[in-house]
Amino acid sequence: MRNIEFFQQIEHMEIPWEDKTIFFPVFYYDVATLSMQCLASIERIRKILPSTHMHPLRITPWHCVVSISAFEYLDSDIGAYNEVSIGVPIVLNKASPLFVGTLSKVPTIPQVYIHHLPVTTEIARKAGLKFGGYPKFLADIEFERDSQWVSCQLRADSQHILTLKGREGKFHNVARSRMQPITVRSEHMLRCELIVSERNQLESRSASDVHLELGDHPIAQEMKKWKLGRILGYQYAPQHQAILTPVVESFAV
């Protein structure tokens, strides 16, 4: 039986779409998330950003952040599916301060430009494109777990894109959190909001606890050009819930 306390008193609107009915906001009732953040060349990352209004978080004068997150949606309003987000944490309309995370605070509600967002089902792909401008495409995304590691392998067009692995460890309670996905469609930046429930989460900053392998797919080749470097953090939450809003704001590119 679903636990619905997290969703109480939130209006859940039915929207006719094609031959289906979908709901907004989208409720995710059972989710597992594996994610990591690492340094990247700020010069290389600026070249992939679609707007000069987007400013990568500056960890050093030469480095920004790339975030890779794998989601296993076991139960949601649009069914079960898996997803991998490859994104860049940004600041909109003003330059990021230097040394974010050390001398400057990390934003309380981070904004992340979503550069690639492969998914495993057609309804997730089409709904994401239609209602949020998300850069979704169909791919093979498989999770594996053993007593020491949890891993996610991403493949598309019979080619390996990436494998993300995190070491199992000690979990602790984490408060509710929020982030703002930023996408681009028809010369406009679109902002949604993702609210993630309280959860048990494993966190580490040790490079020995997380491993990223890039394959031979064109997306992997693109990522190799970013000069990915030191691991800044790794998180694994095996069970939580989330709410994704429709687009709530639009900016001209």
mmCIF file of C-alpha atoms in Angstrom:
data_model
loop_
_atom_site.group_PDB
_atom_site.id
_atom_site.type_symbol
_atom_site.label_atom_id
_atom_site.label_comp_id
_atom_site.label_asym_id
_atom_site.label_seq_id
_atom_site.Cartn_x
_atom_site.Cartn_y
_atom_site.Cartn_z
ATOM 1 C CA MET A 1 0.000 0.000 0.000
ATOM 2 C CA ARG A 2 1.279 3.469 -0.904
ATOM 3 C CA ASN A 3 2.382 5.834 1.859
ATOM 4 C CA ILE A 4 0.680 9.117 0.888
ATOM 5 C CA GLU A 5 1.362 11.337 3.917
ATOM 6 C CA PHE A 6 4.010 13.306 1.968
ATOM 7 C CA PHE A 7 1.376 14.258 -0.622
ATOM 8 C CA GLN A 8 -1.440 15.343 1.700
ATOM 9 C CA GLN A 9 -3.364 18.551 0.877
ATOM 10 C CA ILE A 10 -1.624 18.998 -2.493
ATOM 11 C CA GLU A 11 -4.083 19.418 -5.342
ATOM 12 C CA HIS A 12 -3.505 16.591 -7.805
ATOM 13 C CA MET A 13 -5.053 17.602 -11.111
ATOM 14 C CA GLU A 14 -6.010 15.179 -13.863
ATOM 15 C CA ILE A 15 -4.976 16.330 -17.346
ATOM 16 C CA PRO A 16 -6.275 14.579 -20.487
ATOM 17 C CA TRP A 17 -3.341 13.914 -22.804
ATOM 18 C CA GLU A 18 -3.478 11.898 -26.029
ATOM 19 C CA ASP A 19 -5.303 8.679 -25.081
ATOM 20 C CA LYS A 20 -4.228 8.890 -21.424
ATOM 21 C CA THR A 21 -4.856 10.851 -18.264
ATOM 22 C CA ILE A 22 -1.844 12.180 -16.417
ATOM 23 C CA PHE A 23 -1.519 14.136 -13.187
ATOM 24 C CA PHE A 24 0.146 17.388 -12.162
ATOM 25 C CA PRO A 25 2.166 17.790 -10.148
ATOM 26 C CA VAL A 26 3.724 14.368 -10.759
ATOM 27 C CA PHE A 27 3.872 12.238 -7.611
ATOM 28 C CA TYR A 28 6.719 9.754 -7.176
ATOM 29 C CA TYR A 29 5.677 7.316 -4.453
ATOM 30 C CA ASP A 30 8.773 5.083 -4.287
ATOM 31 C CA VAL A 31 12.181 6.220 -5.558
ATOM 32 C CA ALA A 32 15.816 5.151 -5.177
ATOM 33 C CA THR A 33 18.491 7.724 -6.060
ATOM 34 C CA LEU A 34 22.217 7.303 -6.702
ATOM 35 C CA SER A 35 24.118 10.520 -7.426
ATOM 36 C CA MET A 36 27.557 12.083 -7.577
ATOM 37 C CA GLN A 37 29.122 15.486 -8.161
ATOM 38 C CA CYS A 38 32.582 16.084 -9.564
ATOM 39 C CA LEU A 39 34.806 18.885 -10.764
ATOM 40 C CA ALA A 40 34.864 19.801 -14.447
ATOM 41 C CA SER A 41 36.590 22.374 -16.621
ATOM 42 C CA ILE A 42 34.541 25.556 -16.409
ATOM 43 C CA GLU A 43 35.837 26.595 -19.840
ATOM 44 C CA ARG A 44 34.564 23.354 -21.408
ATOM 45 C CA ILE A 45 31.234 23.411 -19.559
ATOM 46 C CA ARG A 46 30.442 26.984 -20.566
ATOM 47 C CA LYS A 47 30.520 25.824 -24.194
ATOM 48 C CA ILE A 48 27.587 23.449 -23.648
ATOM 49 C CA LEU A 49 25.354 25.903 -21.779
ATOM 50 C CA PRO A 50 22.588 27.171 -24.082
ATOM 51 C CA SER A 51 22.303 30.643 -22.541
ATOM 52 C CA THR A 52 24.699 33.343 -21.371
ATOM 53 C CA HIS A 53 22.295 33.812 -18.444
ATOM 54 C CA MET A 54 23.493 30.462 -17.066
ATOM 55 C CA HIS A 55 26.587 30.652 -14.863
ATOM 56 C CA PRO A 56 28.175 27.422 -13.562
ATOM 57 C CA LEU A 57 28.922 27.199 -9.836
ATOM 58 C CA ARG A 58 32.593 28.144 -9.529
ATOM 59 C CA ILE A 59 34.444 25.808 -7.186
ATOM 60 C CA THR A 60 37.788 27.321 -8.244
ATOM 61 C CA PRO A 61 38.617 29.911 -10.919
ATOM 62 C CA TRP A 62 39.054 27.001 -13.352
ATOM 63 C CA HIS A 63 36.484 24.438 -12.179
ATOM 64 C CA CYS A 64 32.728 24.056 -11.912
ATOM 65 C CA VAL A 65 30.505 21.081 -11.046
ATOM 66 C CA VAL A 66 28.904 18.320 -13.079
ATOM 67 C CA SER A 67 26.133 16.315 -11.415
ATOM 68 C CA ILE A 68 25.162 12.777 -12.444
ATOM 69 C CA SER A 69 22.084 11.243 -10.832
ATOM 70 C CA ALA A 70 20.424 7.881 -11.454
ATOM 71 C CA PHE A 71 16.793 7.393 -10.447
ATOM 72 C CA GLU A 72 14.857 4.162 -10.048
ATOM 73 C CA TYR A 73 11.178 5.148 -10.013
ATOM 74 C CA LEU A 74 9.475 2.036 -8.701
ATOM 75 C CA ASP A 75 6.040 3.679 -8.434
ATOM 76 C CA SER A 76 4.898 6.984 -9.931
ATOM 77 C CA ASP A 77 1.942 8.675 -11.605
ATOM 78 C CA ILE A 78 3.406 7.669 -14.976
ATOM 79 C CA GLY A 79 4.379 4.153 -13.981
ATOM 80 C CA ALA A 80 7.686 2.529 -13.146
ATOM 81 C CA TYR A 81 10.770 3.660 -15.065
ATOM 82 C CA ASN A 82 14.444 4.508 -14.675
ATOM 83 C CA GLU A 83 16.222 7.751 -15.516
ATOM 84 C CA VAL A 84 19.715 9.275 -15.526
ATOM 85 C CA SER A 85 20.280 13.015 -15.261
ATOM 86 C CA ILE A 86 23.507 14.609 -16.510
ATOM 87 C CA GLY A 87 23.436 18.233 -15.433
ATOM 88 C CA VAL A 88 25.329 21.350 -14.429
ATOM 89 C CA PRO A 89 24.522 23.267 -11.216
ATOM 90 C CA ILE A 90 24.154 26.917 -12.192
ATOM 91 C CA VAL A 91 23.206 30.392 -11.050
ATOM 92 C CA LEU A 92 20.828 32.358 -13.272
ATOM 93 C CA ASN A 93 21.373 35.973 -14.303
ATOM 94 C CA LYS A 94 24.396 36.655 -12.121
ATOM 95 C CA ALA A 95 27.915 35.336 -11.850
ATOM 96 C CA SER A 96 28.588 32.606 -9.322
ATOM 97 C CA PRO A 97 30.885 33.589 -6.456
ATOM 98 C CA LEU A 98 34.243 31.854 -6.294
ATOM 99 C CA PHE A 99 35.013 28.870 -4.079
ATOM 100 C CA VAL A 100 31.431 27.692 -3.663
ATOM 101 C CA GLY A 101 31.315 25.069 -0.937
ATOM 102 C CA THR A 102 34.319 26.464 0.911
ATOM 103 C CA LEU A 103 34.436 30.272 1.141
ATOM 104 C CA SER A 104 30.955 30.733 -0.404
ATOM 105 C CA LYS A 105 27.777 28.887 0.525
ATOM 106 C CA VAL A 106 26.189 26.286 -1.730
ATOM 107 C CA PRO A 107 22.711 27.526 -2.772
ATOM 108 C CA THR A 108 19.986 26.299 -0.430
ATOM 109 C CA ILE A 109 17.802 25.409 -3.421
ATOM 110 C CA PRO A 110 20.176 24.511 -6.255
ATOM 111 C CA GLN A 111 19.343 25.183 -9.887
ATOM 112 C CA VAL A 112 20.571 22.528 -12.312
ATOM 113 C CA TYR A 113 20.678 22.813 -16.095
ATOM 114 C CA ILE A 114 19.584 19.411 -17.405
ATOM 115 C CA HIS A 115 21.849 18.571 -20.347
ATOM 116 C CA HIS A 116 20.873 14.923 -20.954
ATOM 117 C CA LEU A 117 18.001 12.953 -19.417
ATOM 118 C CA PRO A 118 17.658 9.393 -20.767
ATOM 119 C CA VAL A 119 14.666 7.337 -19.585
ATOM 120 C CA THR A 120 13.399 3.795 -20.050
ATOM 121 C CA THR A 121 9.730 4.285 -21.042
ATOM 122 C CA GLU A 122 8.007 6.085 -23.880
ATOM 123 C CA ILE A 123 5.428 7.783 -21.660
ATOM 124 C CA ALA A 124 8.185 9.261 -19.490
ATOM 125 C CA ARG A 125 9.995 10.489 -22.592
ATOM 126 C CA LYS A 126 6.968 12.040 -24.294
ATOM 127 C CA ALA A 127 5.484 13.604 -21.161
ATOM 128 C CA GLY A 128 8.844 15.078 -20.151
ATOM 129 C CA LEU A 129 9.373 16.635 -23.564
ATOM 130 C CA LYS A 130 5.821 17.933 -23.814
ATOM 131 C CA PHE A 131 5.293 19.390 -20.368
ATOM 132 C CA GLY A 132 8.791 20.379 -19.255
ATOM 133 C CA GLY A 133 11.094 20.584 -22.248
ATOM 134 C CA TYR A 134 13.270 17.874 -20.732
ATOM 135 C CA PRO A 135 15.960 16.505 -23.097
ATOM 136 C CA LYS A 136 14.749 12.922 -22.782
ATOM 137 C CA PHE A 137 15.511 9.962 -25.030
ATOM 138 C CA LEU A 138 14.980 6.234 -24.672
ATOM 139 C CA ALA A 139 17.839 4.214 -23.235
ATOM 140 C CA ASP A 140 18.635 1.051 -21.283
ATOM 141 C CA ILE A 141 19.191 1.826 -17.587
ATOM 142 C CA GLU A 142 19.854 -1.041 -15.189
ATOM 143 C CA PHE A 143 20.491 -1.017 -11.440
ATOM 144 C CA GLU A 144 22.409 -3.722 -9.596
ATOM 145 C CA ARG A 145 23.066 -4.174 -5.891
ATOM 146 C CA ASP A 146 25.209 -6.459 -3.781
ATOM 147 C CA SER A 147 26.502 -6.303 -0.216
ATOM 148 C CA GLN A 148 29.191 -3.750 -1.098
ATOM 149 C CA TRP A 149 28.065 -1.667 -4.088
ATOM 150 C CA VAL A 150 25.021 -0.219 -5.795
ATOM 151 C CA SER A 151 25.501 0.515 -9.482
ATOM 152 C CA CYS A 152 23.663 1.904 -12.480
ATOM 153 C CA GLN A 153 24.618 1.213 -16.081
ATOM 154 C CA LEU A 154 23.378 3.475 -18.874
ATOM 155 C CA ARG A 155 23.380 2.302 -22.493
ATOM 156 C CA ALA A 156 21.787 3.610 -25.700
ATOM 157 C CA ASP A 157 21.985 2.531 -29.337
ATOM 158 C CA SER A 158 23.836 -0.619 -28.202
ATOM 159 C CA GLN A 159 26.647 1.543 -26.821
ATOM 160 C CA HIS A 160 27.827 2.092 -23.265
ATOM 161 C CA ILE A 161 27.362 5.667 -22.015
ATOM 162 C CA LEU A 162 28.346 5.351 -18.371
ATOM 163 C CA THR A 163 28.340 3.210 -15.253
ATOM 164 C CA LEU A 164 28.009 4.862 -11.855
ATOM 165 C CA LYS A 165 28.869 2.810 -8.759
ATOM 166 C CA GLY A 166 28.630 3.771 -5.093
ATOM 167 C CA ARG A 167 29.805 1.861 -2.046
ATOM 168 C CA GLU A 168 27.254 0.755 0.530
ATOM 169 C CA GLY A 169 27.747 2.208 4.006
ATOM 170 C CA LYS A 170 26.096 3.888 6.968
ATOM 171 C CA PHE A 171 22.854 5.765 6.425
ATOM 172 C CA HIS A 172 21.619 8.798 8.316
ATOM 173 C CA ASN A 173 18.441 10.866 8.308
ATOM 174 C CA VAL A 174 18.295 13.738 5.796
ATOM 175 C CA ALA A 175 15.755 16.549 5.842
ATOM 176 C CA ARG A 176 13.361 17.364 3.019
ATOM 177 C CA SER A 177 15.125 19.111 0.113
ATOM 178 C CA ARG A 178 14.373 20.969 -3.097
ATOM 179 C CA MET A 179 16.050 21.635 -6.421
ATOM 180 C CA GLN A 180 15.058 23.498 -9.568
ATOM 181 C CA PRO A 181 15.609 21.719 -12.904
ATOM 182 C CA ILE A 182 16.291 24.172 -15.737
ATOM 183 C CA THR A 183 15.561 23.157 -19.341
ATOM 184 C CA VAL A 184 15.493 25.004 -22.674
ATOM 185 C CA ARG A 185 12.763 24.918 -25.325
ATOM 186 C CA SER A 186 11.871 27.342 -28.145
ATOM 187 C CA GLU A 187 14.463 29.922 -27.066
ATOM 188 C CA HIS A 188 13.212 29.970 -23.478
ATOM 189 C CA MET A 189 14.634 28.618 -20.252
ATOM 190 C CA LEU A 190 12.016 26.743 -18.222
ATOM 191 C CA ARG A 191 12.082 26.230 -14.462
ATOM 192 C CA CYS A 192 10.285 23.514 -12.511
ATOM 193 C CA GLU A 193 10.692 22.467 -8.900
ATOM 194 C CA LEU A 194 11.477 19.045 -7.473
ATOM 195 C CA ILE A 195 10.672 18.421 -3.807
ATOM 196 C CA VAL A 196 12.280 15.352 -2.225
ATOM 197 C CA SER A 197 10.973 13.824 0.991
ATOM 198 C CA GLU A 198 12.834 13.203 4.209
ATOM 199 C CA ARG A 199 14.923 10.069 3.792
ATOM 200 C CA ASN A 200 17.707 7.777 4.962
ATOM 201 C CA GLN A 201 20.761 8.600 2.879
ATOM 202 C CA LEU A 202 24.365 7.527 2.565
ATOM 203 C CA GLU A 203 26.846 10.330 1.842
ATOM 204 C CA SER A 204 30.573 10.333 1.189
ATOM 205 C CA ARG A 205 33.274 12.618 -0.179
ATOM 206 C CA SER A 206 35.808 9.834 -0.522
ATOM 207 C CA ALA A 207 36.893 8.990 -4.068
ATOM 208 C CA SER A 208 37.229 5.344 -3.025
ATOM 209 C CA ASP A 209 33.471 5.143 -2.381
ATOM 210 C CA VAL A 210 32.295 6.105 -5.858
ATOM 211 C CA HIS A 211 33.359 5.167 -9.364
ATOM 212 C CA LEU A 212 32.343 6.592 -12.737
ATOM 213 C CA GLU A 213 33.175 4.746 -15.952
ATOM 214 C CA LEU A 214 32.531 6.415 -19.305
ATOM 215 C CA GLY A 215 31.927 4.302 -22.394
ATOM 216 C CA ASP A 216 32.103 4.777 -26.157
ATOM 217 C CA HIS A 217 28.718 6.384 -26.896
ATOM 218 C CA PRO A 218 28.845 9.977 -28.299
ATOM 219 C CA ILE A 219 27.525 11.302 -24.970
ATOM 220 C CA ALA A 220 30.391 9.586 -23.174
ATOM 221 C CA GLN A 221 32.835 11.056 -25.689
ATOM 222 C CA GLU A 222 31.336 14.477 -25.030
ATOM 223 C CA MET A 223 31.726 14.033 -21.263
ATOM 224 C CA LYS A 224 35.364 13.017 -21.628
ATOM 225 C CA LYS A 225 36.018 16.461 -23.128
ATOM 226 C CA TRP A 226 34.768 18.116 -19.939
ATOM 227 C CA LYS A 227 37.926 17.062 -18.055
ATOM 228 C CA LEU A 228 36.008 15.552 -15.166
ATOM 229 C CA GLY A 229 38.084 15.603 -12.021
ATOM 230 C CA ARG A 230 37.928 15.224 -8.259
ATOM 231 C CA ILE A 231 34.814 13.775 -6.656
ATOM 232 C CA LEU A 232 33.010 16.365 -4.546
ATOM 233 C CA GLY A 233 30.282 14.136 -3.166
ATOM 234 C CA TYR A 234 28.303 10.921 -3.524
ATOM 235 C CA GLN A 235 24.814 10.138 -2.208
ATOM 236 C CA TYR A 236 22.600 7.069 -2.173
ATOM 237 C CA ALA A 237 19.016 7.057 -0.900
ATOM 238 C CA PRO A 238 17.377 3.637 -1.374
ATOM 239 C CA GLN A 239 13.792 4.719 -0.699
ATOM 240 C CA HIS A 240 12.096 8.110 -0.696
ATOM 241 C CA GLN A 241 9.331 10.098 -2.375
ATOM 242 C CA ALA A 242 9.252 13.190 -4.593
ATOM 243 C CA ILE A 243 6.976 15.746 -6.242
ATOM 244 C CA LEU A 244 7.750 17.372 -9.605
ATOM 245 C CA THR A 245 5.848 20.548 -10.469
ATOM 246 C CA PRO A 246 4.923 21.700 -13.974
ATOM 247 C CA VAL A 247 6.873 24.609 -15.438
ATOM 248 C CA VAL A 248 6.463 27.547 -13.057
ATOM 249 C CA GLU A 249 8.685 30.127 -14.715
ATOM 250 C CA SER A 250 10.021 31.012 -18.156
ATOM 251 C CA PHE A 251 13.009 33.182 -19.141
ATOM 252 C CA ALA A 252 14.077 34.277 -22.609
ATOM 253 C CA VAL A 253 17.389 32.705 -23.590
#
